[in-house]
Amino acid sequence: MDKFEDNCVENDQKALSAQPLHAGQENTVETQVLVTQNTQETADLDAVLPDWIDYLIQHYLPNQASHPAANQLIQQLMQAVEKGDSCILAEDAQIQCLAQMVQHEQTEKTPVAPFIFDSQRLYLYRYWALENALAKQVARLKQQTGQDLNQTQTLNIEKDLLTDPHQIQALHMVCQHNFNIITGGPGTGKTYTLARIIAVLNEQNPNLRIAMAAPTGKAAQRMEEALQAAFKDPALQHYSIIHKHLKPVTLHRLLGLGTRAIPRFNERQRLPYDVIVVDEASMLDLSLAQMLFAAIPQHSKLILLGDAEQLASVDVGAVLANLQDVDALQANRTHLQTSRRFVQGAAIGEFASFIQQQEQQQTTTEVLAKFEHQVVSASELQPIQLTPNMSDVIQLQYLPDATNSAAHWAKYYDQLMYGFQPYVAWLKQWPEQPAEYADWLAQLIRYFDDYRILSAIRHGKLGLHELNQQIELRVLNTLGVLKQGDWYVGRPVMMTYNDYQLGLSNGDIGICLKRPMTEKSQFEVYFPSLDKWVVATRLPKSIETAYALTIHKSQGSEFTHTAVVLENHATEMMSKELIYTAITRAKKVVSLLVAKDALAKALIKRTARVSGLLEKINNHLPL
């Protein structure tokens, strides 16, 4: 159940339904399973699912002859939900075995039932309700109109700020519409364009209330860094005052989602902003998207930024991909095409283009031969010295087909340790004077953020747990220190859920250190994205060591060098979106340590989530 174990979207975003339950429905079976889904024990779904299915069948199906077919169909649906599908395709005859467990009517007054059958799609009630609610909100946002902007003034400002035709198109779109989608690959200038759009909007209305948000804390941090860089452009010096008031937050904080997963801002009490920007919109799942869209005021502009080629949300849904396929929304969408991070001929950019061009009909031998010819030849991973103006580097090393010995695995872990050597070396240079500590800490964070290992899975020789243990062992040996409990100076850690008392979000990463002028024996963790120190003993036991991240968790992050590991154990999870997301986290270096079959599968298999959202939106937005 890697998807549930690898859930990087905050648990509290799983509200129990898209709309309040009717009186008397609080104890329905569907509500019971949703409560189960909303807890930390979601990772144990394999254990509780058979009991839940058995309860449903015993409770609803007196005819024992239909029990095997019903059990199989429910398991099929739950496995699809685990993969991110909101439903499965089914025929009328197939669902007869579910009897009164399934509801056929599709109206606003449809009662809560465990399952809904709608347009040949079988849903859990929760996801059918979420799709319906989200489709209505999309239609509302598409049809709402805001303040007319001075087009002459906009054009005059535009001449000084933008030259790329697609970026200019995005500016015009936002000036004309309240619902806006700006997509583009890495380095195509999504944040660059956004900064200029905000400058134009603010020029025409200096009193605009602007909100910036992203699905995770790490993505919000990256958004803030990108905005800071964008507003340093001399062309925006006149507008620099704007940036001082733009502080990206997580969507959970924006919506006021607390421990009960009930948003403070909703359809009845909408967000108090005139412009609402959401970065990394590919990470929006059905539940979070529905809550966000419902909270957008009638007069506000919503701007979604994202790359639909990346992984969809960890939870159910592929909202951004669905939205960009809605014909009636084509006027509300601009796709940026010119990459400035990966210039023409840059190796990582060529790699990303190669991924997008592959077709599934190729064999493993064919696609790998083409990959080695067009992108990089196989060799062995070597240490790479990072320099400010270096050219892109891609390294490829294949794992042997046969089971490897302990010595082989030790060699691979040693190779993956190469990227952390500057970080560990700097840890040894502990500042003797407290006045030197701030500069030392800033450099330590830069070294740590230069490199990360990305894995597709949690378990296995190249899974998250083993990678973190092996790298930690090598770090401790190099430093010559022992752990005190779970802690030591230099341990990087990541939050796995929201802790509202500590003010920490799922995905926030910190480094364990000892501060000068404090108790020498006390470990504290510094969270750079929040500029916040937390005593290590106050952090939850579930906090994870973070030398390696899952590829899902890495979304919204950016590193100078990423090592991407794919073993055959993970072959069934491979997809274009997975490898594309992994390699585009890197600015300069990608090191691949991969099984041949896993890499080939990742290069040719595209993920297509089963959903009825597109059809529901089209029903509400006819051309």
C-alpha positions in Angstrom: 0.0 0.0 0.0 2.8 2.4 -0.9 0.4 5.1 -2.0 -1.1 5.4 1.4 2.3 5.1 3.1 3.7 7.7 0.8 0.9 10.2 1.4 2.4 13.6 1.2 -0.8 15.5 1.3 -1.9 16.6 4.8 -4.3 14.2 6.5 -6.6 16.9 7.7 -7.5 17.9 4.1 -9.7 14.7 4.0 -12.9 16.3 5.0 -15.6 13.8 5.5 -17.7 14.9 2.6 -18.1 17.6 0.0 -21.4 18.8 1.6 -23.0 18.3 5.1 -24.7 15.0 5.8 -28.5 15.1 6.1 -30.0 14.6 9.4 -29.8 11.0 10.6 -27.0 10.1 8.3 -24.1 10.6 10.7 -23.8 6.9 11.5 -23.9 5.6 7.9 -21.4 3.0 6.9 -19.9 5.5 4.4 -19.2 7.9 7.2 -17.6 5.1 9.2 -15.1 4.3 6.4 -14.4 8.0 5.9 -13.5 8.4 9.5 -11.1 5.5 9.0 -9.6 7.2 6.0 -9.1 10.4 7.9 -6.8 9.0 10.6 -3.1 8.4 10.9 -3.9 4.7 10.5 -4.7 5.1 6.8 -1.4 3.2 6.1 -3.0 0.2 7.7 -5.9 0.1 5.2 -4.8 -3.4 4.0 -5.6 -4.7 7.5 -9.0 -3.0 8.0 -10.4 -3.2 4.5 -11.4 -6.8 4.5 -13.3 -6.3 7.7 -15.1 -3.2 6.3 -16.1 -5.0 3.1 -17.3 -8.0 5.1 -19.4 -5.7 7.3 -21.0 -4.0 4.3 -21.8 -7.4 2.7 -23.3 -8.9 5.9 -25.2 -5.7 6.6 -26.7 -5.1 3.2 -26.7 -8.4 1.3 -29.0 -11.1 2.7 -28.5 -13.1 -0.5 -25.3 -15.0 0.2 -25.0 -16.1 -3.5 -24.0 -12.5 -4.4 -21.3 -12.2 -1.7 -18.2 -13.3 -3.8 -19.0 -11.0 -6.7 -19.8 -8.1 -4.4 -16.5 -8.6 -2.5 -14.5 -8.6 -5.7 -16.2 -5.5 -7.1 -15.7 -3.5 -3.8 -12.1 -4.6 -3.6 -11.6 -3.5 -7.2 -13.0 0.0 -6.4 -10.9 0.4 -3.3 -7.8 -0.6 -5.1 -8.6 2.0 -7.8 -9.1 4.7 -5.1 -5.7 3.7 -3.6 -4.2 4.5 -7.0 -5.9 7.9 -7.2 -8.9 7.0 -9.3 -12.2 8.5 -8.1 -14.2 5.6 -9.6 -14.1 2.5 -11.8 -15.9 1.8 -15.1 -18.7 -0.8 -14.8 -21.7 -2.2 -16.6 -25.2 -2.3 -15.2 -25.1 -6.1 -14.9 -21.8 -5.9 -12.8 -23.3 -3.8 -10.0 -26.4 -5.9 -9.5 -24.5 -7.9 -6.9 -24.3 -4.7 -4.7 -28.1 -4.6 -4.4 -29.3 -1.7 -2.0 -25.7 -0.7 -1.2 -25.6 1.3 -4.5 -27.6 4.4 -5.3 -28.7 4.9 -8.9 -30.3 8.3 -8.7 -28.1 11.4 -9.3 -29.7 14.5 -7.9 -28.8 17.1 -5.3 -31.1 15.2 -2.9 -29.4 11.8 -3.5 -29.2 10.2 -0.1 -25.9 9.0 1.3 -25.2 5.4 0.3 -21.9 3.5 0.4 -21.8 3.5 -3.4 -23.1 5.6 -6.4 -23.5 4.4 -9.9 -23.4 7.3 -12.3 -22.8 7.3 -16.1 -21.3 3.8 -16.0 -19.0 4.8 -13.2 -19.1 3.2 -9.7 -18.0 5.5 -6.9 -17.7 5.7 -3.2 -20.3 8.3 -2.3 -17.6 10.6 -1.0 -15.9 11.0 -4.4 -19.1 11.2 -6.4 -20.2 14.1 -4.1 -16.8 15.8 -4.4 -16.8 15.7 -8.2 -20.3 17.1 -8.3 -19.5 19.9 -5.9 -16.3 20.8 -7.6 -17.9 20.8 -11.1 -20.5 23.3 -9.8 -17.7 25.5 -8.3 -15.8 25.5 -11.6 -18.9 26.6 -13.5 -19.4 29.4 -11.0 -15.8 30.6 -11.2 -15.9 30.5 -15.0 -19.1 32.6 -15.2 -18.3 35.2 -12.5 -16.9 38.5 -13.7 -14.7 41.0 -11.9 -13.6 44.5 -12.2 -12.8 45.7 -15.8 -9.2 46.7 -16.1 -7.8 49.6 -18.1 -6.6 47.8 -21.2 -4.6 50.8 -22.5 -2.8 51.1 -19.2 -2.2 47.3 -19.2 -0.6 47.4 -22.7 1.6 50.3 -21.7 2.9 48.5 -18.6 3.2 45.2 -20.5 5.7 46.7 -23.0 8.1 47.3 -20.1 7.7 44.0 -18.4 7.1 41.1 -20.9 8.4 40.1 -24.3 7.5 36.3 -24.6 4.2 36.0 -26.5 2.8 33.2 -24.2 3.6 35.2 -21.1 1.9 38.3 -22.6 -1.1 36.1 -23.4 -1.2 35.0 -19.8 -1.2 38.6 -18.7 -4.1 39.5 -21.0 -6.0 36.4 -19.8 -5.8 37.3 -16.2 -6.8 40.9 -16.9 -10.0 39.6 -18.7 -11.0 36.6 -16.6 -11.5 35.7 -13.0 -10.7 32.0 -13.4 -7.2 31.5 -14.8 -4.9 28.5 -15.4 -1.2 29.0 -16.3 0.7 25.8 -17.1 4.2 25.2 -18.2 7.2 23.0 -17.7 10.2 23.8 -15.4 11.8 27.1 -16.2 9.1 28.4 -18.5 8.7 31.4 -16.2 5.5 30.7 -14.4 6.6 32.7 -11.3 8.4 35.3 -13.5 5.1 35.9 -15.4 3.1 35.9 -12.2 5.2 38.6 -10.6 4.5 40.8 -13.6 0.8 40.0 -13.6 0.7 41.0 -9.9 2.6 44.2 -10.7 0.0 45.1 -13.4 -3.0 44.3 -11.2 -1.5 46.2 -8.3 -0.7 49.2 -10.6 -4.4 49.5 -11.5 -5.6 48.9 -8.0 -3.0 49.5 -5.2 -5.5 48.3 -2.6 -5.7 44.7 -3.9 -5.7 42.0 -1.3 -3.5 39.2 -2.6 -3.1 35.7 -1.2 -0.3 33.3 -2.3 -0.6 29.6 -1.4 0.6 26.1 -2.3 -0.5 22.6 -1.3 2.6 21.9 0.9 4.9 23.8 3.1 7.9 23.1 0.9 6.1 24.3 -2.2 5.1 27.5 -0.4 8.7 28.0 0.6 9.9 27.5 -3.1 7.1 29.9 -4.2 8.4 32.6 -1.8 12.0 32.1 -3.0 11.0 32.3 -6.6 8.9 35.5 -6.0 11.8 37.1 -4.2 14.1 36.3 -7.2 11.5 37.6 -9.7 11.0 40.9 -7.8 14.7 41.5 -7.8 14.5 42.2 -11.6 15.3 45.8 -12.2 12.2 46.1 -14.3 10.1 45.5 -11.2 12.0 47.8 -8.8 9.1 50.2 -8.9 6.8 47.4 -7.7 9.1 45.9 -5.0 6.8 47.1 -2.2 4.3 44.6 -3.4 6.5 41.6 -2.6 6.9 42.6 1.0 3.2 41.9 1.5 3.2 38.5 -0.3 3.9 35.7 2.1 3.0 32.3 0.6 1.3 29.8 2.9 0.0 26.3 2.7 -3.6 25.9 1.4 -4.5 24.5 4.7 -3.5 27.6 6.5 -5.1 29.8 3.8 -8.4 27.9 4.3 -8.1 27.8 8.0 -8.2 24.0 8.2 -7.8 22.8 11.7 -7.5 19.4 13.4 -11.2 18.6 12.6 -10.6 19.1 8.8 -13.3 21.7 8.6 -12.2 24.9 6.8 -12.8 28.2 8.4 -13.4 29.7 4.9 -16.0 28.0 2.8 -19.0 28.6 0.6 -20.7 30.5 3.4 -17.7 32.6 4.6 -15.4 33.1 1.6 -11.8 34.2 1.6 -11.1 37.9 2.2 -8.9 38.4 -0.9 -9.2 40.0 -4.4 -6.5 37.8 -6.0 -5.8 34.2 -4.9 -2.8 32.4 -6.5 -2.1 28.7 -6.0 1.2 27.3 -7.1 2.0 23.6 -7.8 -1.7 23.1 -8.8 -1.0 19.6 -10.1 -0.9 18.5 -6.5 -4.5 19.5 -5.9 -6.7 16.5 -5.1 -10.5 16.4 -5.3 -11.1 17.3 -1.7 -8.7 20.2 -1.4 -9.7 21.6 -4.7 -13.4 21.5 -3.8 -12.7 23.3 -0.5 -10.5 25.9 -2.2 -12.9 26.6 -5.1 -15.9 26.9 -2.8 -14.1 29.5 -0.7 -13.2 31.8 -3.7 -15.3 35.0 -3.5 -17.5 36.1 -6.4 -15.4 39.1 -7.2 -11.9 37.5 -6.9 -9.4 36.4 -9.5 -8.1 32.8 -9.0 -4.8 32.0 -10.7 -3.7 28.3 -10.8 0.0 27.7 -11.6 1.3 24.2 -12.4 2.8 21.6 -14.7 0.3 18.9 -15.7 3.1 16.7 -16.8 4.1 16.2 -13.2 2.6 13.7 -10.8 -1.0 14.1 -10.0 -2.0 14.5 -6.3 -1.2 11.7 -4.0 -4.9 11.6 -3.0 -7.8 10.9 -5.3 -8.1 13.1 -8.4 -6.1 14.8 -11.2 -7.8 18.1 -11.0 -5.3 20.2 -13.0 -5.2 17.7 -15.8 -9.0 17.5 -15.9 -9.3 21.3 -16.0 -7.0 21.8 -18.9 -9.0 19.4 -21.0 -12.3 21.3 -20.6 -13.1 22.8 -23.9 -15.1 25.6 -22.4 -12.1 26.7 -20.3 -9.6 27.1 -23.2 -9.9 30.9 -22.9 -9.0 30.6 -19.3 -5.8 28.6 -19.9 -2.4 29.7 -21.1 0.5 27.2 -21.6 4.0 28.7 -21.3 6.4 27.0 -23.7 9.9 28.7 -23.6 12.1 27.1 -21.0 14.8 29.4 -19.5 16.0 27.0 -16.8 16.8 24.3 -19.5 18.1 26.2 -22.5 18.2 24.7 -25.9 20.5 21.7 -25.7 20.7 21.5 -21.9 20.8 17.9 -20.8 18.0 17.9 -18.2 15.7 19.8 -20.6 16.5 17.3 -23.3 15.8 14.5 -20.9 12.4 16.0 -20.0 11.5 16.4 -23.7 12.6 12.8 -24.3 10.2 11.5 -21.7 7.3 13.4 -23.2 7.9 12.0 -26.7 8.0 8.3 -25.9 5.2 5.9 -26.9 4.1 2.9 -25.0 4.4 0.5 -28.0 8.2 0.3 -27.5 10.0 -2.7 -25.9 12.4 -2.3 -23.0 15.4 -2.8 -25.3 14.1 -0.3 -27.9 13.4 2.6 -25.4 16.7 2.1 -23.5 18.7 2.0 -26.7 17.1 5.2 -27.8 17.6 6.8 -24.3 21.3 5.9 -24.3 21.7 7.3 -27.8 19.8 10.6 -27.3 20.3 11.4 -23.6 23.1 9.6 -21.8 25.2 6.4 -22.0 25.4 4.0 -19.1 28.5 4.1 -16.9 29.0 4.4 -13.1 28.0 7.2 -10.8 30.9 9.5 -9.9 31.2 12.4 -7.5 30.2 15.7 -9.1 31.6 19.0 -7.9 28.9 21.7 -8.1 29.9 25.1 -9.4 27.8 28.2 -10.1 28.1 28.2 -13.9 28.4 24.4 -14.6 26.7 22.7 -17.5 24.0 20.1 -16.9 25.2 16.6 -16.1 23.3 13.4 -16.3 24.7 10.1 -15.0 23.2 6.7 -15.6 24.1 3.4 -13.8 22.1 0.2 -14.2 21.5 -2.2 -11.4 22.4 -5.8 -12.2 19.5 -8.1 -13.1 20.6 -10.7 -10.6 20.1 -10.3 -6.8 23.0 -8.2 -5.5 25.3 -9.2 -2.6 25.7 -7.1 0.5 29.0 -5.7 -0.9 27.2 -4.6 -4.0 24.5 -2.7 -2.0 27.2 -1.1 0.2 28.9 0.2 -3.0 25.6 1.7 -4.2 25.0 3.4 -0.9 28.5 4.7 -0.9 27.9 6.2 -4.4 24.6 7.8 -3.2 26.5 9.3 -0.3 28.8 11.3 -2.7 26.3 14.2 -2.9 26.2 14.7 0.9 30.0 15.0 1.3 30.1 18.8 1.2 27.3 18.9 3.8 29.0 16.6 6.2 32.4 18.4 5.7 30.7 21.7 6.6 29.1 20.1 9.7 32.6 19.4 11.0 33.5 23.1 10.7 31.5 24.1 13.7 32.0 27.8 14.4 34.0 28.6 17.5 32.4 32.1 17.9 28.7 32.6 18.3 28.9 35.6 15.9 29.9 33.3 13.1 27.0 30.9 13.7 24.4 32.6 11.4 26.7 32.6 8.4 27.7 29.0 9.1 24.1 27.9 9.4 23.1 29.6 6.1 25.9 27.8 4.3 25.0 24.5 5.9 21.4 24.8 4.6 22.7 25.6 1.1 24.9 22.5 1.1 22.0 20.4 2.3 19.6 21.8 -0.3 22.1 21.1 -3.0 21.4 17.4 -3.0 18.7 14.9 -2.3 18.1 11.2 -3.1 14.6 10.5 -4.6 12.9 7.1 -4.4 9.6 5.8 -5.8 8.9 3.6 -2.8 9.3 3.3 1.0 10.4 -0.3 1.3 13.1 -2.4 -0.4 16.9 -2.0 -0.8 16.4 1.4 -2.5 13.3 2.3 -0.6 13.0 5.4 1.6 13.6 3.6 4.9 16.7 1.7 3.9 18.2 4.7 2.0 17.9 7.0 5.0 19.3 4.3 7.4 22.3 3.7 5.1 23.1 7.3 4.5 22.7 8.1 8.2 25.1 5.4 9.0 27.7 6.9 6.7 27.1 10.4 8.0 27.6 9.3 11.6 30.8 7.3 10.6 32.2 10.3 8.8 31.4 12.7 11.7 32.6 10.2 14.3 29.6 10.6 16.5 27.0 8.4 18.1 23.2 9.0 18.1 21.6 10.1 21.4 18.3 8.3 21.1 17.2 9.2 17.5 19.1 12.5 17.5 22.5 13.9 16.5 23.9 17.1 15.1 23.2 17.2 11.4 20.1 14.9 11.3 17.7 16.2 8.7 14.0 15.5 9.5 10.7 15.9 7.8 7.2 16.4 9.3 4.7 13.7 8.3 1.5 15.5 9.4 0.3 19.0 10.4 1.0 19.9 14.0 -0.9 23.1 14.7 0.4 23.5 18.2 4.0 23.6 16.9 3.0 25.6 13.8 4.5 22.9 11.5 3.1 21.5 8.3 3.3 18.1 6.7 6.5 18.2 4.5 8.3 20.8 6.5 12.0 19.9 6.7 14.5 20.9 9.4 18.0 20.1 10.6 18.9 19.0 14.1 21.6 21.2 15.6 22.8 22.7 18.9 22.6 26.5 19.2 25.2 28.7 20.9 24.1 30.5 24.0 21.7 27.6 24.9 22.0 24.5 26.9 24.8 22.5 25.3 23.2 19.1 25.7 19.9 20.2 24.1 19.1 19.2 20.5 17.0 21.7 18.6 15.7 21.5 15.0 15.9 24.5 12.7 13.2 24.7 10.0 14.6 27.1 7.4 11.3 27.6 5.5 9.8 29.0 8.8 13.0 30.5 10.3 12.0 28.6 13.4 13.7 26.5 16.1 11.9 23.7 17.9 13.3 21.6 20.7 13.8 18.1 19.3 12.0 16.4 22.2 8.8 18.3 21.4 8.7 16.8 17.9 6.5 13.8 17.2 8.0 10.3 17.2 6.7 9.9 13.6 9.1 12.5 12.3 11.2 11.0 9.5 14.9 11.3 8.6 15.1 13.1 5.3 18.4 12.4 3.4 16.1 10.6 0.9 12.5 11.7 -0.1 9.9 9.9 -2.0 9.4 11.5 -5.5 5.8 12.4 -4.4 7.2 14.3 -1.4 9.7 16.1 -3.6 7.1 17.9 -5.6 7.4 21.7 -5.1 11.1 21.3 -4.2 14.2 22.2 -6.2 17.8 20.9 -5.7 21.0 21.4 -7.6 21.6 17.7 -7.8 19.1 14.8 -7.5 19.9 11.1 -7.4 16.9 9.1 -8.6 16.8 5.5 -7.7 14.4 3.0 -9.3 14.5 -0.7 -8.5 12.5 -3.6 -10.1 10.5 -3.8 -6.8 8.9 -0.5 -7.9 8.3 -1.3 -11.6 4.5 -1.4 -11.3 4.5 2.1 -9.9 6.5 3.6 -12.7 5.1 6.3 -15.0 6.2 9.2 -17.2 4.9 11.6 -14.6 7.0 9.9 -11.9 10.3 10.1 -13.7 9.5 13.6 -15.2 8.8 14.9 -11.7 12.0 13.4 -10.3 14.4 14.7 -12.9 12.9 18.2 -13.1 13.6 18.7 -9.4 17.2 19.1 -10.4 18.7 22.4 -11.6 22.1 21.0 -12.8 22.8 17.3 -12.1 20.7 14.1 -12.3 22.2 10.8 -11.2 20.2 7.7 -12.1 20.8 4.4 -10.3 18.1 2.3 -11.9 16.9 -1.2 -12.9 16.5 -1.4 -16.6 12.9 -2.6 -16.6 11.9 0.1 -14.1 13.5 2.9 -16.1 12.0 1.6 -19.4 8.5 1.4 -17.8 8.9 5.0 -16.4 9.8 6.3 -19.9 6.8 4.9 -21.7 3.9 4.4 -19.3 1.6 7.4 -18.9 -0.8 7.5 -16.0 -4.4 8.2 -16.8 -6.6 8.4 -13.7 -10.2 7.3 -14.0 -12.6 10.2 -13.2 -15.9 11.6 -14.0 -14.9 15.2 -13.2 -14.3 16.2 -16.8 -17.8 15.0 -17.9 -19.4 16.7 -14.9 -17.7 20.0 -15.6 -18.7 19.8 -19.3 -22.3 19.2 -18.2 -22.2 22.5 -16.2 -20.3 24.4 -18.9 -21.7 23.6 -22.3 -19.9 25.2 -25.3 
